[in-house]
PDB file of C-alpha atoms in Angstrom:
ATOM      1  CA  MET A  30      -1.432  -9.572  52.588  1.00 58.00           C
ATOM      2  CA  VAL A  31       0.147  -7.138  50.106  1.00 69.00           C
ATOM      3  CA  TYR A  32      -0.804  -3.459  49.825  1.00 83.00           C
ATOM      4  CA  HIS A  33       1.154  -2.318  46.778  1.00 82.00           C
ATOM      5  CA  SER A  34      -1.744  -0.387  45.250  1.00 86.00           C
ATOM      6  CA  TRP A  35      -5.311   0.702  45.769  1.00 91.00           C
ATOM      7  CA  ASN A  36      -8.151  -1.265  44.173  1.00 92.00           C
ATOM      8  CA  LYS A  37      -8.412   0.311  40.706  1.00 93.00           C
ATOM      9  CA  ILE A  38     -11.607  -1.535  39.832  1.00 95.00           C
ATOM     10  CA  LYS A  39     -13.263  -0.074  42.913  1.00 96.00           C
ATOM     11  CA  ILE A  40     -11.943   3.398  42.080  1.00 95.00           C
ATOM     12  CA  LYS A  41     -13.395   3.227  38.554  1.00 96.00           C
ATOM     13  CA  LYS A  42     -16.778   2.201  39.984  1.00 97.00           C
ATOM     14  CA  GLN A  43     -16.633   5.081  42.461  1.00 97.00           C
ATOM     15  CA  ILE A  44     -15.881   7.560  39.677  1.00 96.00           C
ATOM     16  CA  LYS A  45     -19.034   6.427  37.891  1.00 97.00           C
ATOM     17  CA  SER A  46     -21.171   6.408  41.030  1.00 97.00           C
ATOM     18  CA  THR A  47     -20.401   9.873  42.458  1.00 97.00           C
ATOM     19  CA  ASN A  48     -21.955  13.105  41.247  1.00 96.00           C
ATOM     20  CA  ASP A  49     -19.582  15.192  43.335  1.00 94.00           C
ATOM     21  CA  SER A  50     -17.168  16.946  40.963  1.00 93.00           C
ATOM     22  CA  VAL A  51     -14.457  17.379  43.621  1.00 89.00           C
ATOM     23  CA  ASP A  52     -14.554  13.718  44.651  1.00 92.00           C
ATOM     24  CA  LYS A  53     -14.600  12.656  41.010  1.00 94.00           C
ATOM     25  CA  THR A  54     -11.458  14.699  40.340  1.00 90.00           C
ATOM     26  CA  ILE A  55      -9.723  13.262  43.413  1.00 89.00           C
ATOM     27  CA  LEU A  56     -10.596   9.728  42.326  1.00 93.00           C
ATOM     28  CA  GLU A  57      -9.208  10.369  38.858  1.00 91.00           C
ATOM     29  CA  HIS A  58      -5.944  11.576  40.401  1.00 87.00           C
ATOM     30  CA  ILE A  59      -5.864   8.515  42.653  1.00 88.00           C
ATOM     31  CA  LEU A  60      -6.456   6.270  39.646  1.00 89.00           C
ATOM     32  CA  ASN A  61      -3.587   7.690  37.600  1.00 87.00           C
ATOM     33  CA  GLY A  62      -1.218   7.917  40.563  1.00 78.00           C
ATOM     34  CA  SER A  63      -0.888  11.699  40.672  1.00 70.00           C
ATOM     35  CA  MET A  64      -2.520  12.208  44.073  1.00 62.00           C
ATOM     36  CA  ILE A  65      -0.064  13.581  46.639  1.00 61.00           C
ATOM     37  CA  PRO A  66      -2.118  16.126  48.602  1.00 59.00           C
ATOM     38  CA  PHE A  67      -1.259  18.497  51.417  1.00 58.00           C
ATOM     39  CA  ASP A  68       2.421  18.971  50.576  1.00 59.00           C
ATOM     40  CA  ASP A  69       4.010  22.358  49.987  1.00 58.00           C
ATOM     41  CA  ASN A  70       3.138  22.292  46.276  1.00 62.00           C
ATOM     42  CA  ALA A  71      -0.589  22.025  47.047  1.00 63.00           C
ATOM     43  CA  TYR A  72      -0.758  25.611  48.328  1.00 74.00           C
ATOM     44  CA  SER A  73      -0.122  29.005  46.845  1.00 75.00           C
ATOM     45  CA  LYS A  74       3.422  30.248  47.465  1.00 80.00           C
ATOM     46  CA  THR A  75       2.722  33.859  46.547  1.00 83.00           C
ATOM     47  CA  ASN A  76       3.624  36.647  48.937  1.00 89.00           C
ATOM     48  CA  ASP A  77      -0.032  37.697  49.137  1.00 90.00           C
ATOM     49  CA  ALA A  78      -1.128  34.193  50.122  1.00 88.00           C
ATOM     50  CA  ASN A  79       1.539  33.998  52.837  1.00 91.00           C
ATOM     51  CA  LYS A  80       0.613  37.446  54.152  1.00 93.00           C
ATOM     52  CA  ILE A  81      -2.984  36.272  54.566  1.00 91.00           C
ATOM     53  CA  ILE A  82      -1.827  33.177  56.479  1.00 91.00           C
ATOM     54  CA  ILE A  83       0.426  35.222  58.775  1.00 94.00           C
ATOM     55  CA  ASP A  84      -2.353  37.714  59.429  1.00 93.00           C
ATOM     56  CA  GLU A  85      -4.984  35.064  60.173  1.00 90.00           C
ATOM     57  CA  CYS A  86      -2.619  33.244  62.545  1.00 93.00           C
ATOM     58  CA  SER A  87      -1.385  36.410  64.244  1.00 95.00           C
ATOM     59  CA  VAL A  88      -3.194  35.580  67.512  1.00 95.00           C
ATOM     60  CA  PHE A  89      -0.680  32.747  67.948  1.00 97.00           C
ATOM     61  CA  SER A  90       2.437  34.784  67.077  1.00 97.00           C
ATOM     62  CA  ASN A  91       3.749  35.348  70.610  1.00 98.00           C
ATOM     63  CA  TYR A  92       3.211  31.711  71.541  1.00 98.00           C
ATOM     64  CA  ILE A  93       4.908  30.476  68.371  1.00 98.00           C
ATOM     65  CA  GLU A  94       7.921  32.669  69.151  1.00 98.00           C
ATOM     66  CA  GLU A  95       7.976  31.274  72.692  1.00 98.00           C
ATOM     67  CA  PHE A  96       7.828  27.714  71.332  1.00 98.00           C
ATOM     68  CA  SER A  97      10.618  28.480  68.859  1.00 98.00           C
ATOM     69  CA  LEU A  98      12.944  29.174  71.807  1.00 98.00           C
ATOM     70  CA  THR A  99      12.537  25.617  73.111  1.00 98.00           C
ATOM     71  CA  PRO A 100      16.038  24.066  73.121  1.00 98.00           C
ATOM     72  CA  LYS A 101      16.348  21.392  70.459  1.00 97.00           C
ATOM     73  CA  PHE A 102      17.382  17.828  71.298  1.00 97.00           C
ATOM     74  CA  LYS A 103      21.008  17.048  70.494  1.00 95.00           C
ATOM     75  CA  ASN A 104      22.496  13.961  68.861  1.00 90.00           C
ATOM     76  CA  VAL A 105      19.151  12.442  67.912  1.00 91.00           C
ATOM     77  CA  GLN A 106      19.583   9.002  66.396  1.00 82.00           C
ATOM     78  CA  GLN A 107      17.077   7.979  63.742  1.00 72.00           C
ATOM     79  CA  GLU A 108      15.000   4.934  64.643  1.00 63.00           C
ATOM     80  CA  GLN A 109      16.185   1.636  63.171  1.00 72.00           C
ATOM     81  CA  LYS A 110      13.773  -1.105  64.225  1.00 83.00           C
ATOM     82  CA  ARG A 111      11.546  -2.398  61.432  1.00 86.00           C
ATOM     83  CA  VAL A 112       7.978  -3.528  62.060  1.00 88.00           C
ATOM     84  CA  PRO A 113       6.261  -5.748  59.444  1.00 89.00           C
ATOM     85  CA  ILE A 114       2.990  -4.361  58.120  1.00 89.00           C
ATOM     86  CA  ASN A 115       0.911  -7.202  59.577  1.00 91.00           C
ATOM     87  CA  LEU A 116       2.183  -6.321  63.066  1.00 93.00           C
ATOM     88  CA  GLN A 117       1.600  -2.628  62.414  1.00 93.00           C
ATOM     89  CA  LEU A 118      -2.026  -3.348  61.530  1.00 95.00           C
ATOM     90  CA  ASP A 119      -2.440  -5.601  64.571  1.00 96.00           C
ATOM     91  CA  PHE A 120      -1.169  -2.765  66.745  1.00 97.00           C
ATOM     92  CA  LEU A 121      -3.467  -0.279  65.021  1.00 97.00           C
ATOM     93  CA  TYR A 122      -6.505  -2.389  65.910  1.00 98.00           C
ATOM     94  CA  GLU A 123      -5.302  -2.788  69.500  1.00 97.00           C
ATOM     95  CA  LEU A 124      -4.708   0.957  69.800  1.00 98.00           C
ATOM     96  CA  PHE A 125      -8.113   2.194  68.704  1.00 98.00           C
ATOM     97  CA  SER A 126     -10.067  -0.566  70.425  1.00 98.00           C
ATOM     98  CA  THR A 127      -8.276   0.240  73.693  1.00 97.00           C
ATOM     99  CA  VAL A 128      -7.968   4.024  73.584  1.00 97.00           C
ATOM    100  CA  THR A 129     -11.046   5.136  71.613  1.00 98.00           C
ATOM    101  CA  PRO A 130     -13.616   2.313  71.697  1.00 97.00           C
ATOM    102  CA  GLU A 131     -16.220   4.954  70.811  1.00 97.00           C
ATOM    103  CA  TRP A 132     -14.586   5.205  67.374  1.00 97.00           C
ATOM    104  CA  MET A 133     -14.532   1.485  66.626  1.00 97.00           C
ATOM    105  CA  GLY A 134     -17.607   1.580  64.389  1.00 97.00           C
ATOM    106  CA  ILE A 135     -15.843   4.052  62.077  1.00 97.00           C
ATOM    107  CA  PHE A 136     -12.470   2.353  62.475  1.00 98.00           C
ATOM    108  CA  ASN A 137     -13.852  -1.062  61.526  1.00 97.00           C
ATOM    109  CA  LYS A 138     -15.538   0.396  58.452  1.00 97.00           C
ATOM    110  CA  ILE A 139     -12.196   1.798  57.245  1.00 97.00           C
ATOM    111  CA  PHE A 140     -10.084  -1.128  58.444  1.00 97.00           C
ATOM    112  CA  LYS A 141     -12.103  -3.876  56.768  1.00 96.00           C
ATOM    113  CA  GLU A 142     -11.525  -2.139  53.410  1.00 95.00           C
ATOM    114  CA  ARG A 143      -7.734  -2.197  53.811  1.00 95.00           C
ATOM    115  CA  LYS A 144      -7.255  -4.497  50.797  1.00 92.00           C
ATOM    116  CA  SER A 145      -8.798  -1.717  48.695  1.00 94.00           C
ATOM    117  CA  ASN A 146      -8.062   1.553  50.510  1.00 95.00           C
ATOM    118  CA  LEU A 147      -4.555   1.087  51.983  1.00 94.00           C
ATOM    119  CA  LYS A 148      -1.432   1.514  49.850  1.00 92.00           C
ATOM    120  CA  ILE A 149       2.102   0.853  51.077  1.00 89.00           C
ATOM    121  CA  SER A 150       4.490   2.523  48.622  1.00 83.00           C
ATOM    122  CA  SER A 151       7.021   5.320  48.219  1.00 79.00           C
ATOM    123  CA  ALA A 152       4.296   7.863  47.421  1.00 74.00           C
ATOM    124  CA  GLY A 153       4.298   9.404  50.906  1.00 81.00           C
ATOM    125  CA  ASN A 154       2.024   9.485  53.948  1.00 88.00           C
ATOM    126  CA  TYR A 155      -1.452  10.949  53.543  1.00 89.00           C
ATOM    127  CA  SER A 156      -5.151  10.163  53.695  1.00 91.00           C
ATOM    128  CA  VAL A 157      -7.946  11.330  51.402  1.00 91.00           C
ATOM    129  CA  TYR A 158     -11.611  11.411  52.359  1.00 93.00           C
ATOM    130  CA  LEU A 159     -14.388  11.314  49.749  1.00 94.00           C
ATOM    131  CA  SER A 160     -17.376  12.898  51.458  1.00 93.00           C
ATOM    132  CA  SER A 161     -19.943  11.906  48.815  1.00 95.00           C
ATOM    133  CA  LEU A 162     -18.978   8.240  49.218  1.00 96.00           C
ATOM    134  CA  ASP A 163     -18.017   8.316  52.915  1.00 95.00           C
ATOM    135  CA  TYR A 164     -14.824   6.526  51.952  1.00 96.00           C
ATOM    136  CA  SER A 165     -11.114   7.028  52.726  1.00 96.00           C
ATOM    137  CA  TYR A 166      -7.894   6.177  50.907  1.00 94.00           C
ATOM    138  CA  ILE A 167      -4.665   5.940  52.903  1.00 94.00           C
ATOM    139  CA  SER A 168      -1.058   5.950  51.688  1.00 91.00           C
ATOM    140  CA  ILE A 169       1.910   4.963  53.893  1.00 90.00           C
ATOM    141  CA  ASN A 170       5.629   4.715  53.139  1.00 85.00           C
ATOM    142  CA  LYS A 171       6.981   1.198  52.711  1.00 78.00           C
ATOM    143  CA  ILE A 172      10.188   1.371  54.735  1.00 72.00           C
ATOM    144  CA  PHE A 173       8.426  -0.114  57.805  1.00 75.00           C
ATOM    145  CA  LEU A 174      10.460   1.784  60.374  1.00 82.00           C
ATOM    146  CA  ILE A 175       8.894   3.097  63.577  1.00 88.00           C
ATOM    147  CA  ASP A 176       8.390   6.360  61.704  1.00 89.00           C
ATOM    148  CA  ASP A 177       5.980   4.584  59.346  1.00 89.00           C
ATOM    149  CA  LEU A 178       4.120   2.976  62.238  1.00 93.00           C
ATOM    150  CA  PHE A 179       3.489   6.424  63.696  1.00 95.00           C
ATOM    151  CA  SER A 180       2.452   7.611  60.233  1.00 94.00           C
ATOM    152  CA  LEU A 181      -0.069   4.777  60.041  1.00 95.00           C
ATOM    153  CA  VAL A 182      -1.539   5.882  63.374  1.00 97.00           C
ATOM    154  CA  HIS A 183      -1.512   9.511  62.196  1.00 97.00           C
ATOM    155  CA  GLU A 184      -3.271   8.874  58.875  1.00 96.00           C
ATOM    156  CA  TYR A 185      -5.855   6.466  60.296  1.00 97.00           C
ATOM    157  CA  THR A 186      -6.725   9.109  62.866  1.00 97.00           C
ATOM    158  CA  HIS A 187      -7.208  11.630  60.045  1.00 95.00           C
ATOM    159  CA  ALA A 188      -9.475   9.157  58.265  1.00 96.00           C
ATOM    160  CA  ILE A 189     -11.569   8.558  61.396  1.00 96.00           C
ATOM    161  CA  VAL A 190     -11.829  12.276  62.174  1.00 95.00           C
ATOM    162  CA  ASP A 191     -12.893  13.032  58.592  1.00 93.00           C
ATOM    163  CA  HIS A 192     -15.746  10.560  59.007  1.00 94.00           C
ATOM    164  CA  ILE A 193     -16.769  12.322  62.242  1.00 93.00           C
ATOM    165  CA  PHE A 194     -16.554  15.900  60.940  1.00 88.00           C
ATOM    166  CA  TYR A 195     -15.228  16.507  57.443  1.00 82.00           C
ATOM    167  CA  ARG A 196     -13.680  19.927  56.829  1.00 72.00           C
ATOM    168  CA  MET A 197     -13.123  21.122  53.286  1.00 61.00           C
ATOM    169  CA  GLU A 198     -10.408  23.639  54.167  1.00 56.00           C
ATOM    170  CA  TYR A 199      -7.053  22.865  55.765  1.00 48.00           C
ATOM    171  CA  ASN A 200      -6.221  26.447  56.617  1.00 47.00           C
ATOM    172  CA  SER A 201      -5.844  28.999  59.369  1.00 45.00           C
ATOM    173  CA  ILE A 202      -9.599  29.372  59.858  1.00 61.00           C
ATOM    174  CA  TYR A 203      -9.407  26.026  61.649  1.00 81.00           C
ATOM    175  CA  PRO A 204      -5.712  25.523  62.511  1.00 91.00           C
ATOM    176  CA  PHE A 205      -6.185  22.354  64.573  1.00 94.00           C
ATOM    177  CA  VAL A 206      -6.698  19.842  61.757  1.00 91.00           C
ATOM    178  CA  GLU A 207      -3.450  18.074  62.645  1.00 94.00           C
ATOM    179  CA  LEU A 208      -3.961  18.110  66.424  1.00 97.00           C
ATOM    180  CA  PRO A 209      -5.974  14.866  66.820  1.00 97.00           C
ATOM    181  CA  SER A 210      -3.490  12.918  64.660  1.00 97.00           C
ATOM    182  CA  LEU A 211      -0.416  14.401  66.335  1.00 98.00           C
ATOM    183  CA  ASN A 212      -1.921  13.693  69.723  1.00 98.00           C
ATOM    184  CA  MET A 213      -2.782  10.109  68.827  1.00 98.00           C
ATOM    185  CA  GLU A 214       0.869   9.586  67.925  1.00 98.00           C
ATOM    186  CA  LEU A 215       1.819  10.473  71.497  1.00 98.00           C
ATOM    187  CA  VAL A 216      -0.964   8.377  72.969  1.00 98.00           C
ATOM    188  CA  SER A 217      -0.030   5.399  70.797  1.00 98.00           C
ATOM    189  CA  ALA A 218       3.506   5.454  72.209  1.00 96.00           C
ATOM    190  CA  THR A 219       2.151   4.495  75.642  1.00 95.00           C
ATOM    191  CA  LEU A 220       0.792   1.254  74.186  1.00 96.00           C
ATOM    192  CA  MET A 221       3.548   0.710  71.645  1.00 94.00           C
ATOM    193  CA  SER A 222       6.193   0.027  74.268  1.00 88.00           C
ATOM    194  CA  GLU A 223       3.984  -2.722  75.711  1.00 91.00           C
ATOM    195  CA  PHE A 224       3.012  -4.225  72.351  1.00 94.00           C
ATOM    196  CA  PHE A 225       6.523  -4.461  70.870  1.00 92.00           C
ATOM    197  CA  LEU A 226       9.833  -5.547  72.376  1.00 86.00           C
ATOM    198  CA  ASP A 227      12.996  -3.418  72.438  1.00 87.00           C
ATOM    199  CA  ILE A 228      11.348  -0.392  70.900  1.00 91.00           C
ATOM    200  CA  ASP A 229      11.505   2.253  73.640  1.00 92.00           C
ATOM    201  CA  SER A 230      14.678   3.983  72.406  1.00 91.00           C
ATOM    202  CA  ASP A 231      13.237   4.230  68.887  1.00 92.00           C
ATOM    203  CA  ILE A 232      10.038   5.791  70.240  1.00 94.00           C
ATOM    204  CA  VAL A 233      12.004   8.411  72.179  1.00 94.00           C
ATOM    205  CA  SER A 234      14.160   9.167  69.118  1.00 93.00           C
ATOM    206  CA  TYR A 235      11.078   9.589  66.951  1.00 94.00           C
ATOM    207  CA  PHE A 236       9.541  12.210  69.230  1.00 96.00           C
ATOM    208  CA  LYS A 237      12.822  14.047  69.709  1.00 96.00           C
ATOM    209  CA  TYR A 238      13.201  14.203  65.935  1.00 95.00           C
ATOM    210  CA  THR A 239       9.563  15.315  65.479  1.00 96.00           C
ATOM    211  CA  ILE A 240       9.745  18.062  68.094  1.00 98.00           C
ATOM    212  CA  ASN A 241      13.041  19.290  66.632  1.00 97.00           C
ATOM    213  CA  ALA A 242      11.381  19.549  63.211  1.00 97.00           C
ATOM    214  CA  ILE A 243       8.441  21.511  64.610  1.00 98.00           C
ATOM    215  CA  ILE A 244      10.802  23.851  66.490  1.00 98.00           C
ATOM    216  CA  ASP A 245      12.475  24.497  63.118  1.00 98.00           C
ATOM    217  CA  PHE A 246       9.043  25.240  61.582  1.00 97.00           C
ATOM    218  CA  ALA A 247       8.379  27.708  64.396  1.00 98.00           C
ATOM    219  CA  LYS A 248      11.768  29.374  63.928  1.00 98.00           C
ATOM    220  CA  ARG A 249      11.045  29.802  60.223  1.00 97.00           C
ATOM    221  CA  ILE A 250       7.642  31.371  60.924  1.00 97.00           C
ATOM    222  CA  VAL A 251       9.238  33.816  63.382  1.00 98.00           C
ATOM    223  CA  ARG A 252      12.131  34.626  61.059  1.00 96.00           C
ATOM    224  CA  ILE A 253       9.950  35.248  57.997  1.00 96.00           C
ATOM    225  CA  SER A 254       7.338  37.215  59.968  1.00 96.00           C
ATOM    226  CA  LYS A 255       9.997  39.513  61.451  1.00 95.00           C
ATOM    227  CA  TYR A 256      11.581  40.063  58.045  1.00 94.00           C
ATOM    228  CA  LEU A 257       8.157  40.961  56.636  1.00 94.00           C
ATOM    229  CA  ASN A 258       7.450  43.389  59.490  1.00 93.00           C
ATOM    230  CA  GLN A 259      10.809  45.121  59.062  1.00 94.00           C
ATOM    231  CA  SER A 260      11.021  45.333  55.280  1.00 92.00           C
ATOM    232  CA  GLY A 261       7.409  45.058  54.168  1.00 90.00           C
ATOM    233  CA  GLU A 262       8.244  42.168  51.866  1.00 90.00           C
ATOM    234  CA  PHE A 263       9.398  38.562  51.916  1.00 91.00           C
ATOM    235  CA  PRO A 264      13.023  37.483  51.408  1.00 91.00           C
ATOM    236  CA  GLN A 265      13.805  36.871  47.740  1.00 87.00           C
ATOM    237  CA  TYR A 266      14.910  33.304  48.479  1.00 87.00           C
ATOM    238  CA  PHE A 267      11.607  32.401  50.158  1.00 88.00           C
ATOM    239  CA  ASN A 268       9.469  30.273  47.856  1.00 86.00           C
ATOM    240  CA  ARG A 269       7.135  28.114  49.893  1.00 86.00           C
ATOM    241  CA  SER A 270       3.764  28.241  51.623  1.00 88.00           C
ATOM    242  CA  LEU A 271       3.798  28.811  55.361  1.00 92.00           C
ATOM    243  CA  ILE A 272       0.531  26.955  55.798  1.00 89.00           C
ATOM    244  CA  ILE A 273       2.287  23.615  56.346  1.00 89.00           C
ATOM    245  CA  ASP A 274       4.496  25.153  59.050  1.00 94.00           C
ATOM    246  CA  TYR A 275       1.518  26.703  60.824  1.00 95.00           C
ATOM    247  CA  SER A 276      -0.532  23.493  60.471  1.00 93.00           C
ATOM    248  CA  TYR A 277       1.975  21.635  62.662  1.00 96.00           C
ATOM    249  CA  VAL A 278       3.305  24.367  64.946  1.00 97.00           C
ATOM    250  CA  ILE A 279      -0.056  25.659  66.193  1.00 97.00           C
ATOM    251  CA  PRO A 280      -1.304  22.171  67.214  1.00 97.00           C
ATOM    252  CA  TYR A 281       1.978  21.521  69.026  1.00 98.00           C
ATOM    253  CA  LEU A 282       1.365  24.552  71.237  1.00 98.00           C
ATOM    254  CA  PHE A 283      -1.355  22.398  72.831  1.00 98.00           C
ATOM    255  CA  ASN A 284      -0.372  18.825  71.960  1.00 98.00           C
ATOM    256  CA  LEU A 285       1.822  18.048  74.969  1.00 98.00           C
ATOM    257  CA  GLU A 286      -0.740  19.392  77.433  1.00 98.00           C
ATOM    258  CA  LEU A 287      -3.445  17.311  75.776  1.00 98.00           C
ATOM    259  CA  PHE A 288      -1.202  14.249  76.031  1.00 98.00           C
ATOM    260  CA  SER A 289      -0.644  14.924  79.745  1.00 98.00           C
ATOM    261  CA  LEU A 290      -4.390  15.052  80.153  1.00 98.00           C
ATOM    262  CA  TYR A 291      -4.661  11.591  78.575  1.00 98.00           C
ATOM    263  CA  ASN A 292      -2.369  10.242  81.283  1.00 96.00           C
ATOM    264  CA  GLU A 293      -4.251  12.035  84.051  1.00 97.00           C
ATOM    265  CA  ASP A 294      -7.910  11.774  83.068  1.00 98.00           C
ATOM    266  CA  LYS A 295      -8.744   9.736  79.954  1.00 97.00           C
ATOM    267  CA  GLU A 296     -12.441  10.578  80.028  1.00 97.00           C
ATOM    268  CA  LYS A 297     -11.741  14.321  80.100  1.00 98.00           C
ATOM    269  CA  TRP A 298      -9.052  13.864  77.417  1.00 98.00           C
ATOM    270  CA  PHE A 299     -11.517  12.181  75.068  1.00 98.00           C
ATOM    271  CA  TYR A 300     -14.182  14.804  75.733  1.00 98.00           C
ATOM    272  CA  ILE A 301     -11.776  17.648  74.853  1.00 98.00           C
ATOM    273  CA  LEU A 302     -10.469  15.747  71.832  1.00 97.00           C
ATOM    274  CA  MET A 303     -14.006  15.413  70.481  1.00 96.00           C
ATOM    275  CA  GLU A 304     -14.686  19.078  71.174  1.00 95.00           C
ATOM    276  CA  ILE A 305     -11.575  19.996  69.171  1.00 95.00           C
ATOM    277  CA  ILE A 306     -12.758  17.819  66.292  1.00 94.00           C
ATOM    278  CA  ASN A 307     -16.188  19.427  66.319  1.00 92.00           C
ATOM    279  CA  ILE A 308     -15.179  23.065  66.870  1.00 89.00           C
ATOM    280  CA  GLN A 309     -17.231  25.506  64.836  1.00 84.00           C
ATOM    281  CA  PRO A 310     -14.749  28.323  64.063  1.00 79.00           C
ATOM    282  CA  SER A 311     -15.714  31.633  65.659  1.00 83.00           C
ATOM    283  CA  GLY A 312     -13.061  33.738  63.961  1.00 83.00           C
ATOM    284  CA  ASN A 313     -10.740  33.531  66.973  1.00 90.00           C
ATOM    285  CA  PRO A 314      -9.262  30.011  67.098  1.00 92.00           C
ATOM    286  CA  LEU A 315      -7.104  30.834  70.115  1.00 95.00           C
ATOM    287  CA  GLU A 316     -10.129  31.681  72.208  1.00 95.00           C
ATOM    288  CA  ASP A 317     -11.960  28.642  70.831  1.00 93.00           C
ATOM    289  CA  ILE A 318      -9.345  26.263  72.207  1.00 95.00           C
ATOM    290  CA  LYS A 319      -8.751  28.207  75.425  1.00 96.00           C
ATOM    291  CA  LYS A 320     -12.438  27.683  76.231  1.00 96.00           C
ATOM    292  CA  LEU A 321     -11.662  23.973  76.363  1.00 97.00           C
ATOM    293  CA  GLY A 322      -9.152  24.599  79.142  1.00 97.00           C
ATOM    294  CA  LEU A 323      -5.969  24.300  77.061  1.00 98.00           C
ATOM    295  CA  THR A 324      -3.134  26.820  77.443  1.00 98.00           C
ATOM    296  CA  PRO A 325      -0.514  27.517  74.740  1.00 98.00           C
ATOM    297  CA  ASN A 326       2.891  25.945  75.503  1.00 98.00           C
ATOM    298  CA  PHE A 327       1.754  24.518  78.835  1.00 97.00           C
ATOM    299  CA  LYS A 328       3.748  21.330  79.540  1.00 97.00           C
ATOM    300  CA  VAL A 329       6.176  21.930  76.642  1.00 98.00           C
ATOM    301  CA  ASN A 330       9.259  22.508  78.799  1.00 97.00           C
ATOM    302  CA  GLU A 331       8.256  19.904  81.348  1.00 97.00           C
ATOM    303  CA  ILE A 332       7.789  17.086  78.846  1.00 97.00           C
ATOM    304  CA  CYS A 333      10.804  18.086  76.767  1.00 97.00           C
ATOM    305  CA  ASP A 334      12.928  18.018  79.911  1.00 97.00           C
ATOM    306  CA  GLU A 335      11.641  14.523  80.661  1.00 96.00           C
ATOM    307  CA  LEU A 336      12.604  13.432  77.139  1.00 96.00           C
ATOM    308  CA  ARG A 337      16.099  14.876  77.499  1.00 95.00           C
ATOM    309  CA  VAL A 338      17.034  12.418  80.230  1.00 93.00           C
ATOM    310  CA  LEU A 339      15.870   9.388  78.211  1.00 89.00           C
TER     311      LEU A 339
END
């Protein structure tokens, strides 16, 4: 089965059938190949926009600085093993049917449309949910390394979560949008090593590389925030939105603890995961997640130390 492009006939029909102007615009972008959402260019890079993000995420500042001091992994080798797309999809089905059987109704609805809604190309990894049609489109890189297998898990989790509780804004009001997908990556690794042969070293390398990247995000947040506090302005060279950095760093303050909970008590893990998905923002996201029993940076050093010896 080939997944070189989305089903353009279906997209054209969807454009005609929806009255939602936002979904119609998204579909038009998907049709002409210009849809690459949620990258740095999708957000305002102005100093005012970044100041708002820093201010709204200020309750996490001390914990982000603490996370930024986590020693990075040295001599990380990029994963090399390739996994054909048919095996990736077989694993995806095994993962969700085993770990989250409660989600299988939604998963099957998305999965059975894979001839139409899944694209394997060089366009990047992302998922798009059309709320008026209750339909998702998913894009995955075509290199077929372990990295892309984790991306498939990540984006399918986004698609499932969007069907459960769709949020219009990916911003600091609800800074945990990436947490379910990042956590499912970790959870999937526990099954991946059983499903595939000779893959353990690639899995370890992937997570070392990922955590190193998020430590770098945290360091950048700390560096830019301190510069702003001292000088009252941003460095002249800084021309990006911090929202992407925050969107991954804040979830990782809790991700490793949530993963530990999966290993200890799967029922409690799933309950908390669903609570995170369904959180109604109160204006204090730190308190919202603390009420679920999660503590910033708990388990970070412990799990990183375990990874260092692998």
